[in-house]
XYZ file of C-alpha atoms in Angstrom:
568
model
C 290.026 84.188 87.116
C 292.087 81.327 88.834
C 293.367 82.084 92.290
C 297.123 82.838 93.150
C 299.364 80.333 95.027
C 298.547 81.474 98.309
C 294.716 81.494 97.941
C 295.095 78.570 96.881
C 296.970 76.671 99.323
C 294.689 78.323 102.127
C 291.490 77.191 99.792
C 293.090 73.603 100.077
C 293.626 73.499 103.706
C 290.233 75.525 104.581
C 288.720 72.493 101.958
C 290.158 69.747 104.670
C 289.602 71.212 107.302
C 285.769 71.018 106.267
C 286.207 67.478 105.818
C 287.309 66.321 108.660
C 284.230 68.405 110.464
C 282.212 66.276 108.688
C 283.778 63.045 109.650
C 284.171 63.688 113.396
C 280.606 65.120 113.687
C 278.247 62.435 112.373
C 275.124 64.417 114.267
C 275.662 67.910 114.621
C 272.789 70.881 114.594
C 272.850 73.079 111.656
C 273.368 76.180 113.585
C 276.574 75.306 115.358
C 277.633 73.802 111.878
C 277.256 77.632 110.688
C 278.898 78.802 113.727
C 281.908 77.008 113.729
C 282.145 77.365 109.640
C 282.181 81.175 110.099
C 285.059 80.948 112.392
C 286.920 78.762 109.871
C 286.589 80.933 107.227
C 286.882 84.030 108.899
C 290.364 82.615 110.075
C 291.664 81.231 107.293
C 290.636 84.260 104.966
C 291.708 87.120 106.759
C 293.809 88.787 104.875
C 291.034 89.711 102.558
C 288.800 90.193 105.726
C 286.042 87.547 105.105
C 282.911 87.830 106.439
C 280.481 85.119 106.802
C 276.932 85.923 107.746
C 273.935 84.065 108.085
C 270.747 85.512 107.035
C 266.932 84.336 106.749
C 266.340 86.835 103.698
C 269.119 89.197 101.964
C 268.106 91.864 100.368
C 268.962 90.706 96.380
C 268.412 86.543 96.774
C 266.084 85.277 94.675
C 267.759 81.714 94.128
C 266.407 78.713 94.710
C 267.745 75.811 97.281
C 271.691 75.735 96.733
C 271.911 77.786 94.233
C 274.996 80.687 94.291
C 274.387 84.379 92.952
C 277.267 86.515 92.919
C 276.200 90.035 93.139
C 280.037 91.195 92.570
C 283.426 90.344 93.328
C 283.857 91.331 96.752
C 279.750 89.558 97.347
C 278.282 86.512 97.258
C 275.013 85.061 98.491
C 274.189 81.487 99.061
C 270.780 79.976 99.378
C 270.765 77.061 101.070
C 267.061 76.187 101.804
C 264.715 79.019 99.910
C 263.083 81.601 101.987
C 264.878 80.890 105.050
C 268.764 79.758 105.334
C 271.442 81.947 103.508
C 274.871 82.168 103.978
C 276.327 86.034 102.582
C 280.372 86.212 101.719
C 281.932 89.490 101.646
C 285.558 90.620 101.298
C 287.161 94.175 100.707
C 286.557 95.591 97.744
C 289.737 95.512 96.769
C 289.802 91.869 96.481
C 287.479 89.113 95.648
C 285.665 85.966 97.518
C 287.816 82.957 96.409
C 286.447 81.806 93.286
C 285.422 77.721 94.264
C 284.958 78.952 98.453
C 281.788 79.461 97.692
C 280.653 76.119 96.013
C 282.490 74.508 99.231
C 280.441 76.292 101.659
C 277.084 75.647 99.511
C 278.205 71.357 99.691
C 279.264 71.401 102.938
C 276.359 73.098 104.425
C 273.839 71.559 102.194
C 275.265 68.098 103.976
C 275.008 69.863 107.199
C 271.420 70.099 106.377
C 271.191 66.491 106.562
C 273.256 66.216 109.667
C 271.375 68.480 111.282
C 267.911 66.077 110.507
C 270.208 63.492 111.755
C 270.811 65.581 115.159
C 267.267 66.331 116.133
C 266.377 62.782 115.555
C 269.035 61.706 117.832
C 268.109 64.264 119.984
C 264.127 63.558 119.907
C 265.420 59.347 120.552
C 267.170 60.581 123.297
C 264.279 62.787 124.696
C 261.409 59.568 124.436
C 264.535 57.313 126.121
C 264.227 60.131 128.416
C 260.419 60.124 129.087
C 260.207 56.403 128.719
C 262.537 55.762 131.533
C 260.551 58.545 133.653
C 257.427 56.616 133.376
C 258.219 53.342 133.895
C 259.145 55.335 137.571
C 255.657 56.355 138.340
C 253.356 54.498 140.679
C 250.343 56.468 140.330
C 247.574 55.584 137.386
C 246.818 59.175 136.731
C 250.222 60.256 137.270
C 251.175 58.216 134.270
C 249.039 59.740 131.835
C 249.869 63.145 132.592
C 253.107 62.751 132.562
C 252.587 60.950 128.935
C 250.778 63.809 127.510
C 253.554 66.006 128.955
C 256.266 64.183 127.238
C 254.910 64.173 124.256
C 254.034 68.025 124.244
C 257.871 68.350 124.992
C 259.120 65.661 122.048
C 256.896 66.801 119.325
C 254.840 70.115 120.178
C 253.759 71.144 117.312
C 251.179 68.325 117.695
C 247.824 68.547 120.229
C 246.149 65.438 121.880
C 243.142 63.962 123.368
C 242.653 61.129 125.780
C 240.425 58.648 125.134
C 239.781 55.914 128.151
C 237.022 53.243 129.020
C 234.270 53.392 131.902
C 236.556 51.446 133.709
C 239.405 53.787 134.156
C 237.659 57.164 133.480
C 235.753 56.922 136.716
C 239.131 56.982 138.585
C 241.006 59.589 136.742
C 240.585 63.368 137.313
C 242.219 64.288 133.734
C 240.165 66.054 130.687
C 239.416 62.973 129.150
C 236.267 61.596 126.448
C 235.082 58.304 127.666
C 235.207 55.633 125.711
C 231.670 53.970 125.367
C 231.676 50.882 123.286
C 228.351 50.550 122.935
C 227.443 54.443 122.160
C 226.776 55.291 118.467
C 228.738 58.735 119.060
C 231.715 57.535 120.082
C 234.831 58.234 117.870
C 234.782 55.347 115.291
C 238.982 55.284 114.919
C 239.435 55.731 118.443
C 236.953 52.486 119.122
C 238.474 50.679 116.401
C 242.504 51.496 118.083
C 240.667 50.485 121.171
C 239.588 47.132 120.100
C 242.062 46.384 117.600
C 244.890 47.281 119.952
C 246.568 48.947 116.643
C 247.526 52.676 115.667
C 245.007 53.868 113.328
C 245.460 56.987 110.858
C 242.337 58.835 109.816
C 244.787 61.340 107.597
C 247.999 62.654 107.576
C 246.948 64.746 110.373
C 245.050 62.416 112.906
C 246.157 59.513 114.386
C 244.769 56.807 116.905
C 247.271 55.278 119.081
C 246.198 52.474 121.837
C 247.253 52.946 125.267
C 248.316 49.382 126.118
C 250.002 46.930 128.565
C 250.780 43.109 128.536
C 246.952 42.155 129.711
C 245.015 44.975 127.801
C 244.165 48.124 126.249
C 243.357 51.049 128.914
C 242.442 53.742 125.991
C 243.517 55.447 123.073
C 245.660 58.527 122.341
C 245.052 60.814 119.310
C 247.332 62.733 118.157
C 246.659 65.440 115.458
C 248.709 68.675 113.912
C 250.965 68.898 110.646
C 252.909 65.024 109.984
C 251.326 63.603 112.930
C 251.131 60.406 110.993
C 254.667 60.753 110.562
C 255.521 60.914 113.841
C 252.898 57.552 114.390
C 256.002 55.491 115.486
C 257.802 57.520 117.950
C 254.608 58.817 119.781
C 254.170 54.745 119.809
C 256.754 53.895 121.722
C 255.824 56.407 124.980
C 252.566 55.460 124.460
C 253.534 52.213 124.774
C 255.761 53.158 127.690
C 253.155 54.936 129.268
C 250.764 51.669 128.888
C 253.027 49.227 130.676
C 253.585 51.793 133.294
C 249.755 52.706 133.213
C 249.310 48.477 134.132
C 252.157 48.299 136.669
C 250.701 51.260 138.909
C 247.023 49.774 137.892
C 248.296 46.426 139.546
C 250.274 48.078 142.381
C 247.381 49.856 143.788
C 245.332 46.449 143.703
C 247.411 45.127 145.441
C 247.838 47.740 147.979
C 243.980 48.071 148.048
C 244.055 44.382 148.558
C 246.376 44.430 151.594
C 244.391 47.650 152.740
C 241.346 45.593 152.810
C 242.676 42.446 154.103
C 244.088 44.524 156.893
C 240.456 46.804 157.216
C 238.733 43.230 157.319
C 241.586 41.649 160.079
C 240.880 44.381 162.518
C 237.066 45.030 161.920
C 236.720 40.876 162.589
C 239.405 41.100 165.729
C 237.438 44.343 167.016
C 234.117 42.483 166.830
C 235.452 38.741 168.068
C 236.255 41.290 171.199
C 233.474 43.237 171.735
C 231.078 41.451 174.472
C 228.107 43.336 173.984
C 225.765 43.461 170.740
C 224.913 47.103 170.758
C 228.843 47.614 171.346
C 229.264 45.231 168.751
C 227.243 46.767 165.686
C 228.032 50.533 166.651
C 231.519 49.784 165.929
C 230.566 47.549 162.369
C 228.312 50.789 161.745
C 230.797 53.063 162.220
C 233.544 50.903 160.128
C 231.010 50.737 156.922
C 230.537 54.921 156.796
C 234.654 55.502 157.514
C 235.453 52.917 154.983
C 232.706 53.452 152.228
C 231.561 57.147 153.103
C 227.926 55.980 153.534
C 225.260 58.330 154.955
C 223.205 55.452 156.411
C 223.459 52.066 157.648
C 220.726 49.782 158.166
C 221.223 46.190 159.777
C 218.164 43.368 159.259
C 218.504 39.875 160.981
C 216.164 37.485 161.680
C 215.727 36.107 165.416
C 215.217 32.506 166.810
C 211.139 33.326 165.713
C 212.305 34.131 162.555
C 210.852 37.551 163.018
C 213.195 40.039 161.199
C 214.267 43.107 163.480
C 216.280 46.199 163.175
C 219.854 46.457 165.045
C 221.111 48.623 167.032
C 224.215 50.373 164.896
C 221.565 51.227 162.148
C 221.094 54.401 161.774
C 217.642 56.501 162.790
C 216.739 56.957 158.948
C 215.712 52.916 159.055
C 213.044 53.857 161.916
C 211.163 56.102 159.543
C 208.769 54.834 156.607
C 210.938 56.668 154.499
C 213.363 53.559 154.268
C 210.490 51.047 153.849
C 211.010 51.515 149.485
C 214.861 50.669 149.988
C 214.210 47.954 152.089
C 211.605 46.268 150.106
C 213.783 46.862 146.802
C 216.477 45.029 148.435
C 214.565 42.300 149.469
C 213.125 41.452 146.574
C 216.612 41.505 144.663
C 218.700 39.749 147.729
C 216.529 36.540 147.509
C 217.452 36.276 143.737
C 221.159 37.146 143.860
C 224.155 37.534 146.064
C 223.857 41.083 146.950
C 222.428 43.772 145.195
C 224.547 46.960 143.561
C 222.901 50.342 142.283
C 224.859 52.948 140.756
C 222.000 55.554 139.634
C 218.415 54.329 141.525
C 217.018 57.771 141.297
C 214.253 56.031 138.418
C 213.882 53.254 141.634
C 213.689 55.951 145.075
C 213.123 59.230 142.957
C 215.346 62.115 142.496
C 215.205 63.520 146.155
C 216.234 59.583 147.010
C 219.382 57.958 147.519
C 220.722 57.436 144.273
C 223.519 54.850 145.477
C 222.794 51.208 147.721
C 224.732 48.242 148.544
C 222.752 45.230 149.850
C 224.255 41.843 150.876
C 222.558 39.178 153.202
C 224.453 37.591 156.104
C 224.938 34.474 155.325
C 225.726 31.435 157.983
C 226.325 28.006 156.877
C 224.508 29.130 153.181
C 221.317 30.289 155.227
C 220.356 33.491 154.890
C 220.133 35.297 158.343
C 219.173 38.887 157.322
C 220.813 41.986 155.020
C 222.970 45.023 155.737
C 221.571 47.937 153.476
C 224.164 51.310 152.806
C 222.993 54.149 151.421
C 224.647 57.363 149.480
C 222.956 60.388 148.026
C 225.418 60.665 145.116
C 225.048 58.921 142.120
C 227.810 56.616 141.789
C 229.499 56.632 144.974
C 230.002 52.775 145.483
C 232.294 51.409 143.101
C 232.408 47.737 142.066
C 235.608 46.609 144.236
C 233.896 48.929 147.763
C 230.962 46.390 146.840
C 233.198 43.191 146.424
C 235.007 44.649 149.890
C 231.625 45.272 150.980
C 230.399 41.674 150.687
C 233.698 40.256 152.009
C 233.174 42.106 154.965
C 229.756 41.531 156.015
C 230.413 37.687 155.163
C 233.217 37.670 158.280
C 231.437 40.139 160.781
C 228.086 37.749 160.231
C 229.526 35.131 162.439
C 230.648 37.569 164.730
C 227.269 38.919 165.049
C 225.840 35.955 164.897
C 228.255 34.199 167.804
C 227.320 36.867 170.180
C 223.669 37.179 169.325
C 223.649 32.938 170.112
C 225.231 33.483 173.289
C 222.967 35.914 174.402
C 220.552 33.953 173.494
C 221.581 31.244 175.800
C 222.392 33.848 178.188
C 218.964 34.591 177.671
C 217.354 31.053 177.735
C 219.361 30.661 181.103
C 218.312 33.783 182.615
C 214.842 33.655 181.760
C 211.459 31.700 182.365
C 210.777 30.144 179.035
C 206.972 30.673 178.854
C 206.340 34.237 180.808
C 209.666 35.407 179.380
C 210.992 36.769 182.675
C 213.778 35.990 184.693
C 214.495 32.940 186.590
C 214.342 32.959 190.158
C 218.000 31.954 190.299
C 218.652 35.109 188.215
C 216.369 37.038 190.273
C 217.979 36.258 193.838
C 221.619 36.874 192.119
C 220.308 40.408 191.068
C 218.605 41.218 194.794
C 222.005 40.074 196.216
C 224.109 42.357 194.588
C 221.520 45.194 195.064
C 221.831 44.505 199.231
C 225.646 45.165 198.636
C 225.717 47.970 196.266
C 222.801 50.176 196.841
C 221.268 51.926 199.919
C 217.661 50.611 199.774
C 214.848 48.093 197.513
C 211.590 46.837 197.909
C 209.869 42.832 196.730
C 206.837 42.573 195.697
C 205.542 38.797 195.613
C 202.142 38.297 193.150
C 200.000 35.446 193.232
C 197.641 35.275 190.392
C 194.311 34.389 192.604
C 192.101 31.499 192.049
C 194.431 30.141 189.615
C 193.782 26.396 189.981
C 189.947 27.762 189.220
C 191.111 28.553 186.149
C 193.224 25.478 185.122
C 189.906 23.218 186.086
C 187.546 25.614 183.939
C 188.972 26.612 180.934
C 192.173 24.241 181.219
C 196.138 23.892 181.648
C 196.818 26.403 178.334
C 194.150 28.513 179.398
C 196.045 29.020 182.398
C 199.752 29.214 180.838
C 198.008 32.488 178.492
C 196.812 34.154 181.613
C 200.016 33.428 183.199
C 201.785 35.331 179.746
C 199.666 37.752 180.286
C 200.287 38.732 183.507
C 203.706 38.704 182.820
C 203.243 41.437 180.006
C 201.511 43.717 182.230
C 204.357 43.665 184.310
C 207.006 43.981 181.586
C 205.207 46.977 180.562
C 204.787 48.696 184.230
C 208.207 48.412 185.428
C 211.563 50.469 185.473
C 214.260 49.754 183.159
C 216.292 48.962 186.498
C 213.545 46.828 187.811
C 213.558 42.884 187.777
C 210.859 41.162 187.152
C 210.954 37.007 187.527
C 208.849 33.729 187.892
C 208.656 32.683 191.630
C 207.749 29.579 190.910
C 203.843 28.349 189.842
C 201.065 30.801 189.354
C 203.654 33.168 191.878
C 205.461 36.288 189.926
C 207.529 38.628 191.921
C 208.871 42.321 190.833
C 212.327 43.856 192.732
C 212.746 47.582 192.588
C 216.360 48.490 193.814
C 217.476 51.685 194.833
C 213.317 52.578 195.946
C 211.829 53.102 199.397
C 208.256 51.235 200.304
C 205.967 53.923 199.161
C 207.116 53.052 195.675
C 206.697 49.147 195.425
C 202.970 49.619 197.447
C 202.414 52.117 194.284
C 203.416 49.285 191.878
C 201.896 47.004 193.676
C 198.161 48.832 193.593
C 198.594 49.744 189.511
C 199.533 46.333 189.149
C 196.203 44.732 190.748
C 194.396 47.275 188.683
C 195.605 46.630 185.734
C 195.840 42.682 185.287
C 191.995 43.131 186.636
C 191.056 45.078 183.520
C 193.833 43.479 180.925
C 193.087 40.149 181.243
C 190.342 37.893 179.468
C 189.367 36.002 180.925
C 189.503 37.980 183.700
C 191.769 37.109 186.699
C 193.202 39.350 189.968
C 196.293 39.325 191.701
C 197.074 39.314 195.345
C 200.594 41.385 196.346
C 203.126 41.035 199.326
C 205.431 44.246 200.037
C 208.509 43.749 201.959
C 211.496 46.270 201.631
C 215.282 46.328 203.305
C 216.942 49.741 203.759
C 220.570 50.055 205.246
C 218.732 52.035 208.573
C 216.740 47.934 208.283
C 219.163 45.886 207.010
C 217.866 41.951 206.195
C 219.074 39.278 204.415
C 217.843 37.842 201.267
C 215.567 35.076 203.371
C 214.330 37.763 205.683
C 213.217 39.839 202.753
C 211.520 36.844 200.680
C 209.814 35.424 204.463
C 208.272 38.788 204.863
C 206.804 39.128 201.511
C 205.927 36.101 201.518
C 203.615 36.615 204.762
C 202.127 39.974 203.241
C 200.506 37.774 200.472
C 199.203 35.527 202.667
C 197.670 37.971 204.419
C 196.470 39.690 201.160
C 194.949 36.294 200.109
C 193.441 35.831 204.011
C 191.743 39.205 203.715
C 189.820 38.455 200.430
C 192.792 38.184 197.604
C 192.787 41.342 194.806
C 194.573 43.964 197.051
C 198.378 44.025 198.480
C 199.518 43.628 202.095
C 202.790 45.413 203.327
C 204.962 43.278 205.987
């Protein structure tokens, strides 16, 4: 039956007005296509009240893809894409759906169809410019691959995907990741070959391998798998891409912030040390920079003194005391002479399980001689990494002159200070310390030693004979003194030993264990004559007084048959 004028003419203009839908929406979603079509035609055909309604599954369709089936006059149904879009057109019963409306709605919504492929596209390209322009934001490594992953579960979720990254990076990043081990038999064959390749590789229509990459590598692989993930190869692509170059660009901004961090950490450790006077002072602080910067648990510093004897420093901690750290030591030793440093990740097969699993060794080096070796230690398996031990070596190769500065100057210091054969002060060293003493404490007492016989001694067993009885006399003073006490060379075969802040009863005491002792210490076997003299601020004396007094006590001790002391 054809349609009468009216229907017609409203047909017509309904028929345009579809048109030009289609020309000013080149990307539109296939839902507001059916929205805005059922307002059309609702409008346009209301005088036989038109209904449009969409529907996933009328009762009655059975047609395939854009197929029509007119159940009656009045009611039409429209598949448009089998077993879920149809479009149903009813009308009053007293009249009918325009005969060609139907065909109409079937074309234009078919195109829609294609439109609305066209929209989600868009709409997906505008969703990865979206996400691509977020990442090349980030800063932070790990930051950058979650936010990847994130991305791409919002652009395409009906996909799922694993990380894949190498050694290198996994060690840094906290995310659920499978490490990529090149040289491991069990490693993921596609993902190895994306890796190395630096090219997406499909294992089926469902899996694909998708290198993470920047301009100066490949940082791992993303797979991707679900229904058409293979189809989807190129966009995921390009934020993986995205997220490589941004992956790079955060890797190489926090180099370079660790690299000012550690230019800065080994500025101030070498200022801090160039000002520190005092070598106990002086390794303390380097002791306490290695465990704040590094986290180690113990610190152990070796250097090797003008006898080339190699001694433990103070700053090292009390675990290098015990035998305990004799196996570390030795290990390092052995390794330091044939290599710059030594580095051990997992040493439990080295020091046992109960052991420190984790040491950095470097020598201190000065002018390319090898001066001794800093040792740190870790319980945890891997808890130096590669740059701490590059940092590590950098930093121990600047505070070595330091150390080595201030150890040479109290050397001199030393040499200055000291008699070079007995080892104890110098009597200009000795008279400097009595003087202050007179000013700053309340009381001390001399005592002057003569080693008896002496020129006996020279004439019998000769001159080096007589310098090893003189070095051991010395010792047994060393050893039988106060901390605070000063012990010097008079001059000759004389020794003399200044107690400050004691009264006379305590330098005669001295003076007695003294004779005892260098009687039964030395072989051959030699006494010692002693002169007492004391100053107290009740009996205030100079310097001269105090050295003329003592000086007459040992003469008398000598007078009155030598091996005893004499109090002035």
């Amino acid at each position: 039956m054809t349609m009468n004028k009216q229907t017609e003419d409203l047909y017509l203009s309904f028929h345009q007005k579809l048109f030009q839908f289609l020309l000013k929406k080149p990307a539109v979603s296939y839902d507001d296509s059916v929205a805005w079509l059922k307002a059309a035609a609702e409008s346009f055909f209301s005088f036989i009240s038109l209904t449009l309604r969409p529907s996933s599954r009328p009762q009655g369709a059975n047609g395939q893809s854009g197929q029509i089936s007119r159940v009656n006059d009045y009611y039409i149904i429209i598949t448009i894409e089998e077993n879920s879009k149809y479009i149903e057109l009813l009308c009053q019963k007293n009249h009918k759906v325009p005969e060609r409306l139907a065909e109409s709605i079937r074309l234009f919504l078919m195109h829609c169809l294609k439109l609305d492929a066209l929209f989600h596209e868009e709409l997906n390209k505008t969703k990865i410019y979206e996400k691509t322009a977020l990442l090349h934001e980030l800063m932070d490594q790990e930051q950058v691959l979650k936010t990847m992953v994130e991305s791409l579960r919002d652009v395409f979720p009906f996909l799922a995907y694993c990380l894949f990254l190498s050694y290198d990076e996994d060690q840094y990043i906290s995310l659920p990741a499978i490490e990529l081990d090149v040289q491991s038999e069990s490693t993921d064959s596609f993902a190895l070959e994306a890796y190395l390749s630096g090219q997406a590789k499909s294992k089926n229509e469902s899996e694909v391998y998708i290198p993470i990459k920047g301009r100066q590598g490949t940082y791992g692989v993303l797979k991707a798998f679900g229904p058409g993930a293979a189809d989807t190869a190129a966009d995921i692509c390009i934020i993986s891409n995205a997220a490589g170059k941004a992956f790079e660009n955060s890797r190489l901004y926090e180099q370079s912030q660790n690299m000012i961090s550690n230019l800065e950490l080994i500025n101030e450790t070498s200022h801090q040390l160039n000002r520190t006077k005092r070598l106990p002072d002086m390794m303390k602080s380097l002791s306490e920079r290695l465990i704040s910067s590094f986290g180690a648990e113990e610190v152990g510093f070796f250097y090797k003194n003008h006898l080339d004897e190699e001694t433990l420093l103070p700053g090292s901690t009390s675990f290098f005391q015990t035998d305990a750290a004799l196996p570390y030591i030795r290990y390092v030793k052995e390794k330091i002479s044939e290599e710059n440093g030594v580095f051990v990740g997992n040493g439990s097969s080295f020091f046992g399980n109960d052991g420190y699993a984790s040491l950095m060794g470097v020598p201190m080096l000065e002018n390319n001689e090898n001066k001794g070796f800093v040792i740190v230690l870790k319980k945890n398996v891997c808890s130096f990494s590669f740059e701490m031990f590059k940092l590590f070596q950098t930093l121990i190769r600047h505070s070595t002159l330091a150390v080595s500065n201030l150890m040479l100057r109290d050397r001199l210091k030393y040499l200055v200070q000291t008699d070079r054969l007995t080892e104890l002060y110098s009597r200009s060293y000795f008279d400097e310390k009595i003087g202050y003493s007179m000013k700053a404490d309340e009381s001390g007492v001399l005592v002057l030693i003569d080693i008896d016989d002496f020129k006996q001694i020279n004439d019998t067993y000769g001159h080096q004979k007589g310098d090893d009885i003189l070095i051991q006399v010395a010792r047994v003073i060393q050893r039988n003194i106060r901390d605070q006490d000063v012990a010097a060379r008079w001059g000759g075969e004389e020794l003399a030993v200044y107690l400050p802040k004691a009264g006379l009863n305590t330098g005669e005491m001295l003076a007695e264990r003294l004779i005892t002792l260098v009687r039964e210490c030395t072989d051959p076997k030699v006494t010692i004559s002693c002169g007492v003299s004391n100053w107290s601020q009740d009996r205030p004396k100079s310097l001269t007084c105090l050295f003329k007094e003592a000086d007459v006590a040992l003469y008398n001790a000598k007078r009155n048959g030598k091996n005893r002391f004499m109090t002035h």
